[in-house]
PDB file of N, CA and C in Angstrom:
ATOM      1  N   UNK A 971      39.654 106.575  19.936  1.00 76.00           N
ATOM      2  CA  UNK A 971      40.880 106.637  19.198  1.00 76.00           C
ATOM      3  C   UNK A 971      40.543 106.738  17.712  1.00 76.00           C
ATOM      4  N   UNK A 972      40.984 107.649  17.268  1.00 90.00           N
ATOM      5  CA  UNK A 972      41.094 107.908  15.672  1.00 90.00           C
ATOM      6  C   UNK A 972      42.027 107.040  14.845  1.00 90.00           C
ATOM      7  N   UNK A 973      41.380 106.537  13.825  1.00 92.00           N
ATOM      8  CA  UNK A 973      42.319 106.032  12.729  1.00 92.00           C
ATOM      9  C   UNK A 973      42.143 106.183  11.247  1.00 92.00           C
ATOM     10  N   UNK A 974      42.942 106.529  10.633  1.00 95.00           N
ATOM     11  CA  UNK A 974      43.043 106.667   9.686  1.00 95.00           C
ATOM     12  C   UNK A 974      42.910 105.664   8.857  1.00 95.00           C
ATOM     13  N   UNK A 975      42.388 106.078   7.487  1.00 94.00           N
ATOM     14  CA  UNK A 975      41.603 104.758   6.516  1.00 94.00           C
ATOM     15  C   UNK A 975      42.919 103.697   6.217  1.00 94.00           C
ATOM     16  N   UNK A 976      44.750 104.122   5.890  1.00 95.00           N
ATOM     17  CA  UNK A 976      45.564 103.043   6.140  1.00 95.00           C
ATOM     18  C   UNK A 976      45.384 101.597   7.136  1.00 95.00           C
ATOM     19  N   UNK A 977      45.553 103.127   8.492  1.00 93.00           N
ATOM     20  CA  UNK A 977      45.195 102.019   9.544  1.00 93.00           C
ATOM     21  C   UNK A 977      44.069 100.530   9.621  1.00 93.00           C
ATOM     22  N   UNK A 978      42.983 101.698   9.084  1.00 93.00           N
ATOM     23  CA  UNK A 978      41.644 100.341   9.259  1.00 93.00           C
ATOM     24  C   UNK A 978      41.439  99.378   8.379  1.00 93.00           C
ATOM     25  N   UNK A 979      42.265 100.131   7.179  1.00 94.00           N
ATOM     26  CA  UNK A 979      42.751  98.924   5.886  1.00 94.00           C
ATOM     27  C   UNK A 979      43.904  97.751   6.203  1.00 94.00           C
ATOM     28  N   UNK A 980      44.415  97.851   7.215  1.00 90.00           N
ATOM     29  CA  UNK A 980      45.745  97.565   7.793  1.00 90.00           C
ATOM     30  C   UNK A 980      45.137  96.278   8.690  1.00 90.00           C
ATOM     31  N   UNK A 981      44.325  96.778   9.754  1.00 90.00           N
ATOM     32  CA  UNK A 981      43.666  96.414  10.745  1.00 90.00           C
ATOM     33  C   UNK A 981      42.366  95.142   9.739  1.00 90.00           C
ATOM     34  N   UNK A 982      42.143  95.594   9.257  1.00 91.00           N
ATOM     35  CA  UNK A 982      40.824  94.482   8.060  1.00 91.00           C
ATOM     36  C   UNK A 982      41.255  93.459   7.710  1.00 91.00           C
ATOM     37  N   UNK A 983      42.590  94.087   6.908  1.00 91.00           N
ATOM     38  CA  UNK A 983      43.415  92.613   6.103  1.00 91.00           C
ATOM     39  C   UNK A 983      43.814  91.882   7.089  1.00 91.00           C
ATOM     40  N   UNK A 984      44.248  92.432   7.991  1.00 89.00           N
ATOM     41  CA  UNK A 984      45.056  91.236   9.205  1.00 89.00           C
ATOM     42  C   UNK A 984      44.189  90.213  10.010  1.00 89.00           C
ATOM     43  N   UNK A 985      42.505  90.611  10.105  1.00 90.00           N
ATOM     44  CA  UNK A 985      41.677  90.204  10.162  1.00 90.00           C
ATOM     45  C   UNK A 985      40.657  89.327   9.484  1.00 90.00           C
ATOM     46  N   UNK A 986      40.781  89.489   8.390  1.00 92.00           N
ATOM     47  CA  UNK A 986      40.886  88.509   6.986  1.00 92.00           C
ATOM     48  C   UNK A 986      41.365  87.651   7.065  1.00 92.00           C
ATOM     49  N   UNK A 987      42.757  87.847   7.233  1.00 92.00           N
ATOM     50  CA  UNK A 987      44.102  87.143   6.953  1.00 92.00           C
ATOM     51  C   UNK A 987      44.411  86.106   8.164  1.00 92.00           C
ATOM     52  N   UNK A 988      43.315  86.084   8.878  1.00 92.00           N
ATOM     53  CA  UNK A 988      43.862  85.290  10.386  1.00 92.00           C
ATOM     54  C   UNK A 988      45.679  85.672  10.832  1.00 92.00           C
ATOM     55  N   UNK A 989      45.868  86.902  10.728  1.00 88.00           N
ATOM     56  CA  UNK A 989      46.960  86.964  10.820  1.00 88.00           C
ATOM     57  C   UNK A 989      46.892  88.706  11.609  1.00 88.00           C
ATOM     58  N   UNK A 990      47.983  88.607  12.768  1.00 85.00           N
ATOM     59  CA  UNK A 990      48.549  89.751  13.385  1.00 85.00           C
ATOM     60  C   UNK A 990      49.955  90.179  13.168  1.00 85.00           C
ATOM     61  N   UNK A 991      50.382  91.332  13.222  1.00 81.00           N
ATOM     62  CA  UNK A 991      51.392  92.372  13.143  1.00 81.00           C
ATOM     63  C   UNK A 991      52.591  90.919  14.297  1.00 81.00           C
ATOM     64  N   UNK A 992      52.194  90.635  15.025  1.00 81.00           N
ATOM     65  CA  UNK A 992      53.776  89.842  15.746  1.00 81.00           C
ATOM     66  C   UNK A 992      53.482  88.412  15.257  1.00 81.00           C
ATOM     67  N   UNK A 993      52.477  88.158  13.970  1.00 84.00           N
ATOM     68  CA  UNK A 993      52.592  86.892  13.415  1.00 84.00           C
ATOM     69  C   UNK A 993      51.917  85.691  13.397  1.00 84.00           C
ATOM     70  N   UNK A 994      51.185  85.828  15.014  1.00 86.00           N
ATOM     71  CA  UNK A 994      50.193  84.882  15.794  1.00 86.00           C
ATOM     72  C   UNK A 994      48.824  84.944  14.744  1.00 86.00           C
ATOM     73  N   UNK A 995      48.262  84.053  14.941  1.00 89.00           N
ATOM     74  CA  UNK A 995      46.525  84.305  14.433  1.00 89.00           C
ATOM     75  C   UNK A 995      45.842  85.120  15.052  1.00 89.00           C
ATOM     76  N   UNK A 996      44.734  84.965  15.240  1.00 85.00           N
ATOM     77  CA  UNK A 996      43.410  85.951  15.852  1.00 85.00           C
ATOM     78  C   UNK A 996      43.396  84.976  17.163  1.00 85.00           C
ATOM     79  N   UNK A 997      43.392  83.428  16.696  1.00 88.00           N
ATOM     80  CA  UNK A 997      43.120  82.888  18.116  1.00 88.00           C
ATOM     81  C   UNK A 997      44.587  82.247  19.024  1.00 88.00           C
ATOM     82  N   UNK A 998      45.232  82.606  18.299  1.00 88.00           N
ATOM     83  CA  UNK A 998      46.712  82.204  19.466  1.00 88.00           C
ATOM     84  C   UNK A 998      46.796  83.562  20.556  1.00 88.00           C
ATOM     85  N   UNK A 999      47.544  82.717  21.509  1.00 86.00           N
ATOM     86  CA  UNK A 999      47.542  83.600  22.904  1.00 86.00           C
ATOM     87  C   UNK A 999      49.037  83.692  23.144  1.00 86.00           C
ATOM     88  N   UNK A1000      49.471  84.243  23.707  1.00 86.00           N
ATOM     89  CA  UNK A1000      50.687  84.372  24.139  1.00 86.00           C
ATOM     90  C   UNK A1000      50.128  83.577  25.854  1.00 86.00           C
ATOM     91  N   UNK A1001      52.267  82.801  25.766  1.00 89.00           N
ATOM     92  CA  UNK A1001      52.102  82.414  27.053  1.00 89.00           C
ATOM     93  C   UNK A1001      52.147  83.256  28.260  1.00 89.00           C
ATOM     94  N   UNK A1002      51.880  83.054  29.420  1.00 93.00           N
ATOM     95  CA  UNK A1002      52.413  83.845  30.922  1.00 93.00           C
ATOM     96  C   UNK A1002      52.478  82.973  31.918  1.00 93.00           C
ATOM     97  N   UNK A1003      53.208  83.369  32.912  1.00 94.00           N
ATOM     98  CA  UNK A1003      53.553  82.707  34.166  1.00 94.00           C
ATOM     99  C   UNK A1003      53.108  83.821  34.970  1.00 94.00           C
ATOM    100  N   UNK A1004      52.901  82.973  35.886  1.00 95.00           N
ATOM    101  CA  UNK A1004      52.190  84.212  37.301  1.00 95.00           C
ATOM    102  C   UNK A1004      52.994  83.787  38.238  1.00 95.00           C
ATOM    103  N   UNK A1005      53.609  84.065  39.189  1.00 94.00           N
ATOM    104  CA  UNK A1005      54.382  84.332  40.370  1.00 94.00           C
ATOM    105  C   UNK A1005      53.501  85.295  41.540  1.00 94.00           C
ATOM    106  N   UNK A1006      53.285  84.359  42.691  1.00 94.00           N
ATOM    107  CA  UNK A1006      52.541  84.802  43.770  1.00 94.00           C
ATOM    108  C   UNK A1006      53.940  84.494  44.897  1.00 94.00           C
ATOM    109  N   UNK A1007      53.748  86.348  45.246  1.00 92.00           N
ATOM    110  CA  UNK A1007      54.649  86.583  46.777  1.00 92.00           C
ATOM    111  C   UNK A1007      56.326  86.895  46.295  1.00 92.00           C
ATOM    112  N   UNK A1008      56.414  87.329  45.410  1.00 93.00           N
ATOM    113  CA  UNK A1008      58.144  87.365  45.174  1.00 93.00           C
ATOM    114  C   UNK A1008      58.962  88.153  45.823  1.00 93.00           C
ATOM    115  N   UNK A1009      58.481  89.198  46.511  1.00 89.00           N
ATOM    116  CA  UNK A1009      58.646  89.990  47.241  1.00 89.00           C
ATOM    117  C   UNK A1009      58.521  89.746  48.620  1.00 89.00           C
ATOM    118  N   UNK A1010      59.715  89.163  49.519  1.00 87.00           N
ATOM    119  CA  UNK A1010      59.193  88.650  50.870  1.00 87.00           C
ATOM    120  C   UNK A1010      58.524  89.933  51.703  1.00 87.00           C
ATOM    121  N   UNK A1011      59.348  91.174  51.596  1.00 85.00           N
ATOM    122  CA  UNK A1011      59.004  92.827  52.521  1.00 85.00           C
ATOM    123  C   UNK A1011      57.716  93.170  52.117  1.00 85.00           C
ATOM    124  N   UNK A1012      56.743  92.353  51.240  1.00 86.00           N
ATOM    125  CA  UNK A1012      55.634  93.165  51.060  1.00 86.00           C
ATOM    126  C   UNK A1012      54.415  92.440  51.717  1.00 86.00           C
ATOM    127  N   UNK A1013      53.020  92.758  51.922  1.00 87.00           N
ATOM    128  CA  UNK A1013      52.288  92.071  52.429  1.00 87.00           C
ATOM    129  C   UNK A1013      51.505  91.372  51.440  1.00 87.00           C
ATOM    130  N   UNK A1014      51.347  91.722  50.432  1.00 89.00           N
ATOM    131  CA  UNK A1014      51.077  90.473  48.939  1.00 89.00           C
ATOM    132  C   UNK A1014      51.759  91.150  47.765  1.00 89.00           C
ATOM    133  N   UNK A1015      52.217  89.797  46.707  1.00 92.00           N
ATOM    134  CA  UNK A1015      53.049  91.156  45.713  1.00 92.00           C
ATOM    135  C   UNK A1015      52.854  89.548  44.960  1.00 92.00           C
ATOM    136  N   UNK A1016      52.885  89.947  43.262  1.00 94.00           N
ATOM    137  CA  UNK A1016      52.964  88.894  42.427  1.00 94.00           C
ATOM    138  C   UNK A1016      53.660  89.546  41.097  1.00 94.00           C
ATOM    139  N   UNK A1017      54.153  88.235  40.168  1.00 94.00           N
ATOM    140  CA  UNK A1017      54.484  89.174  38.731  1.00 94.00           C
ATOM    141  C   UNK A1017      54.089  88.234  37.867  1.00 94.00           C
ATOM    142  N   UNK A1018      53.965  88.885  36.624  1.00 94.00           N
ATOM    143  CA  UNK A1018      53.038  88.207  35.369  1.00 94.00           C
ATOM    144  C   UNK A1018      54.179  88.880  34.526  1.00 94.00           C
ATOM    145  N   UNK A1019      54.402  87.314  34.044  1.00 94.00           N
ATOM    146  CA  UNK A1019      55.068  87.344  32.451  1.00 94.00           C
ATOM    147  C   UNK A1019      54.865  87.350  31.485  1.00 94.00           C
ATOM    148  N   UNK A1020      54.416  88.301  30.412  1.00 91.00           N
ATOM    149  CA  UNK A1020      53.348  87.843  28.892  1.00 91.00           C
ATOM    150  C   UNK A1020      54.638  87.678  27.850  1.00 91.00           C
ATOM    151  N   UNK A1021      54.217  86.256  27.377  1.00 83.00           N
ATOM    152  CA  UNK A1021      55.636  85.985  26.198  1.00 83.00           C
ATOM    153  C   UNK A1021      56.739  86.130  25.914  1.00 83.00           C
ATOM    154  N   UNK A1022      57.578  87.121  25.166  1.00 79.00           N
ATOM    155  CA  UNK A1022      58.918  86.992  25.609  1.00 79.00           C
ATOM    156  C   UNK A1022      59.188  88.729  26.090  1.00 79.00           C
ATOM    157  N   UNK A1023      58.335  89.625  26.209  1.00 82.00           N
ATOM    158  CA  UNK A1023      58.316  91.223  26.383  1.00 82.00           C
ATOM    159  C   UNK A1023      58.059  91.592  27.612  1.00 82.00           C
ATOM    160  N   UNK A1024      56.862  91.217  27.958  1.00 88.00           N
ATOM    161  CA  UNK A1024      55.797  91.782  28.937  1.00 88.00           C
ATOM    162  C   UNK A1024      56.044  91.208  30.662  1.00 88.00           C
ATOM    163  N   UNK A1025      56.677  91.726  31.459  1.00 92.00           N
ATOM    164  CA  UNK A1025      57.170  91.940  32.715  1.00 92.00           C
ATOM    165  C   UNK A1025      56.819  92.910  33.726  1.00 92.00           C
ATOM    166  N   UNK A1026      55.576  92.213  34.929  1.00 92.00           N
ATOM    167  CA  UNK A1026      55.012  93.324  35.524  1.00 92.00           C
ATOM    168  C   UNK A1026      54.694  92.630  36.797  1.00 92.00           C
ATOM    169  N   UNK A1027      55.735  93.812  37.682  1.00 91.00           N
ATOM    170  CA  UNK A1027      55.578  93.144  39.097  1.00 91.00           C
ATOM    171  C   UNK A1027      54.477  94.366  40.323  1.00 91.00           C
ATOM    172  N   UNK A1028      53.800  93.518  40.592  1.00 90.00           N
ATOM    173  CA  UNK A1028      52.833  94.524  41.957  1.00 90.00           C
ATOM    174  C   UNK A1028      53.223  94.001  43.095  1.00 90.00           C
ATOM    175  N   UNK A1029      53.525  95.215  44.394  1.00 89.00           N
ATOM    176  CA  UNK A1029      53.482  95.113  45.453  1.00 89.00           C
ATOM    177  C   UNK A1029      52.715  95.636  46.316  1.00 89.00           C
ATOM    178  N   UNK A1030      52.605  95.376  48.000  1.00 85.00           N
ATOM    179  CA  UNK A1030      51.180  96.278  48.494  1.00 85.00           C
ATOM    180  C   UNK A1030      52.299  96.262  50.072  1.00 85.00           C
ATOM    181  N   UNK A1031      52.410  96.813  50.623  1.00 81.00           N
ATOM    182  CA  UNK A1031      52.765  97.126  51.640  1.00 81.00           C
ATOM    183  C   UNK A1031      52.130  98.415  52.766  1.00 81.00           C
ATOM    184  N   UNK A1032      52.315  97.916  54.016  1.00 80.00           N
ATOM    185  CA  UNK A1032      51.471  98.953  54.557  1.00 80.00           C
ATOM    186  C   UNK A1032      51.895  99.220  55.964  1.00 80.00           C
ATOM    187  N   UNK A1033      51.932 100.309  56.162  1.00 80.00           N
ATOM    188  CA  UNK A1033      52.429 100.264  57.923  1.00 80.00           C
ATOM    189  C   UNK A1033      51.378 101.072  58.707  1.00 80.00           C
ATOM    190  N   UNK A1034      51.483 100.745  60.144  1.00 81.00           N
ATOM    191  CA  UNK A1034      50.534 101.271  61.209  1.00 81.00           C
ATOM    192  C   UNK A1034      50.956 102.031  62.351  1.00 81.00           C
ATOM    193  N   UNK A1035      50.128 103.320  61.883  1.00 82.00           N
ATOM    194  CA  UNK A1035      50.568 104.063  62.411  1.00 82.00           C
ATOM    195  C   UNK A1035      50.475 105.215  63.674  1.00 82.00           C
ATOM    196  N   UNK A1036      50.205 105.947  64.278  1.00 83.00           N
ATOM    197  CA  UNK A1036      49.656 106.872  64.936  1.00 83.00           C
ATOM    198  C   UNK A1036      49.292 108.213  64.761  1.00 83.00           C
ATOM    199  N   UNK A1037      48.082 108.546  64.315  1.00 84.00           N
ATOM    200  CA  UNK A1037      47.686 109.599  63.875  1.00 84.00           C
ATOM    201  C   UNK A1037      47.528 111.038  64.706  1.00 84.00           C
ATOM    202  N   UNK A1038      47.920 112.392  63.855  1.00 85.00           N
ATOM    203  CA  UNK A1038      48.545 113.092  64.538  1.00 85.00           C
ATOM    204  C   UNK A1038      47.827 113.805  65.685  1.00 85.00           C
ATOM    205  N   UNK A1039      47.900 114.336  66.711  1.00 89.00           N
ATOM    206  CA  UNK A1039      47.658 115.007  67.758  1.00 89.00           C
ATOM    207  C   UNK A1039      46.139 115.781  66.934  1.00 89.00           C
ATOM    208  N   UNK A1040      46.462 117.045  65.847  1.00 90.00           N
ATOM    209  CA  UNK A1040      45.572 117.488  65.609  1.00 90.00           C
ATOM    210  C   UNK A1040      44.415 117.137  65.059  1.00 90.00           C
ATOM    211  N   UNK A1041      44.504 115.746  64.237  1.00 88.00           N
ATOM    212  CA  UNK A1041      43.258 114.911  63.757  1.00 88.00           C
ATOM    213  C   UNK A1041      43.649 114.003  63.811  1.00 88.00           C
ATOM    214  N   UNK A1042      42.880 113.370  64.608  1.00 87.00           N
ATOM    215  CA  UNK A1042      43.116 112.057  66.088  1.00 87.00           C
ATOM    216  C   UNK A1042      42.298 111.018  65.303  1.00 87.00           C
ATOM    217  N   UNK A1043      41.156 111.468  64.509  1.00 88.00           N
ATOM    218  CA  UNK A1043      40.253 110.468  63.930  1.00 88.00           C
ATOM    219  C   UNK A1043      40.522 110.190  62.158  1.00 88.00           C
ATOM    220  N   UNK A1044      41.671 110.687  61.945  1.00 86.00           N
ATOM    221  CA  UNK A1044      42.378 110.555  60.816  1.00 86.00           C
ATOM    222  C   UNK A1044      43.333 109.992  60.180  1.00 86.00           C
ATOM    223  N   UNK A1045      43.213 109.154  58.890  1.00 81.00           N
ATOM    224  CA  UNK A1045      44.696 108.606  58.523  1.00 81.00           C
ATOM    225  C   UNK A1045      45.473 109.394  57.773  1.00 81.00           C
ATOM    226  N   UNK A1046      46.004 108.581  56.894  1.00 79.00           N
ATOM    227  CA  UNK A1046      47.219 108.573  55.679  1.00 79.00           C
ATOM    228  C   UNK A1046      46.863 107.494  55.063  1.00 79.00           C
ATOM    229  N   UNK A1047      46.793 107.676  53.773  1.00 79.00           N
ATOM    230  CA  UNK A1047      47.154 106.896  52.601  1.00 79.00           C
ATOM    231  C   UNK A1047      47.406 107.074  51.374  1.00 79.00           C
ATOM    232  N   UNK A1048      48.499 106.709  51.240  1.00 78.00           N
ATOM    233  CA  UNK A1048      49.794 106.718  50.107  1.00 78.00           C
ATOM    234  C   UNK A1048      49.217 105.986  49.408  1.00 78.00           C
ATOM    235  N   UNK A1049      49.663 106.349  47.774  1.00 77.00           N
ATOM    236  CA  UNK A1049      49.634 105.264  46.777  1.00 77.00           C
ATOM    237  C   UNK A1049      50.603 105.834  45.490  1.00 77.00           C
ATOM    238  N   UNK A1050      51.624 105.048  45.155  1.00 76.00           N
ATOM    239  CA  UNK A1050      52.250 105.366  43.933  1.00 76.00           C
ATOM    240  C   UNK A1050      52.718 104.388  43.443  1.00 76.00           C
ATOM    241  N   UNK A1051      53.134 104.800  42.015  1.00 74.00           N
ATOM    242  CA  UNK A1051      53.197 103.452  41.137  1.00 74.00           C
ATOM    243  C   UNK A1051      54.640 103.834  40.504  1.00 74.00           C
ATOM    244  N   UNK A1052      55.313 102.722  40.163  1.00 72.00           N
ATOM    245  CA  UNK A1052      57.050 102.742  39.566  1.00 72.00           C
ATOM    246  C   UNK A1052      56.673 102.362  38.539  1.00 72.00           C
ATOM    247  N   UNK A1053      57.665 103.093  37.518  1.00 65.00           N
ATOM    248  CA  UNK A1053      57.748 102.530  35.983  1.00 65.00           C
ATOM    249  C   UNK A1053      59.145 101.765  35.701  1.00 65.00           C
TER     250      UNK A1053
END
């Protein structure tokens, strides 16, 4: 990633400054909560909360199936992701 000399002047002082752009120091953390299984239909699924923004839920589900006549020694597997 490229940055421009603002940026890294930007990025220095705040580093200096024990201080970040949302206010925290260098060593404060934002809180989170983790949630395991929220999703009863899935076969594991959890969500992570970062501070008051950050909201992100994973699920895994899977079904079994019978593979087709012409390749007998073959699966399927899906994978996609929601925004």
């Amino acid at each position: 990633m490229l940055l421009s000399s603002s940026e890294r002047e930007f990025i220095s002082q705040g580093i200096l400054c024990d201080l970040r752009a949302d206010g925290r120091s260098r060593l404060d953390y934002r809180l989170f909560e983790i949630s395991l299984n929220p999703i009863a239909q899935s076969i594991g699924s959890s969500r992570l909360k970062i501070g008051s923004g950050g909201d992100y839920l994973v699920a895994v589900r899977g079904e079994i199936g019978r593979p087709s006549p012409e390749a007998p020694n073959e699966g399927i597997f899906t994978c996609s992701v929601d925004w």
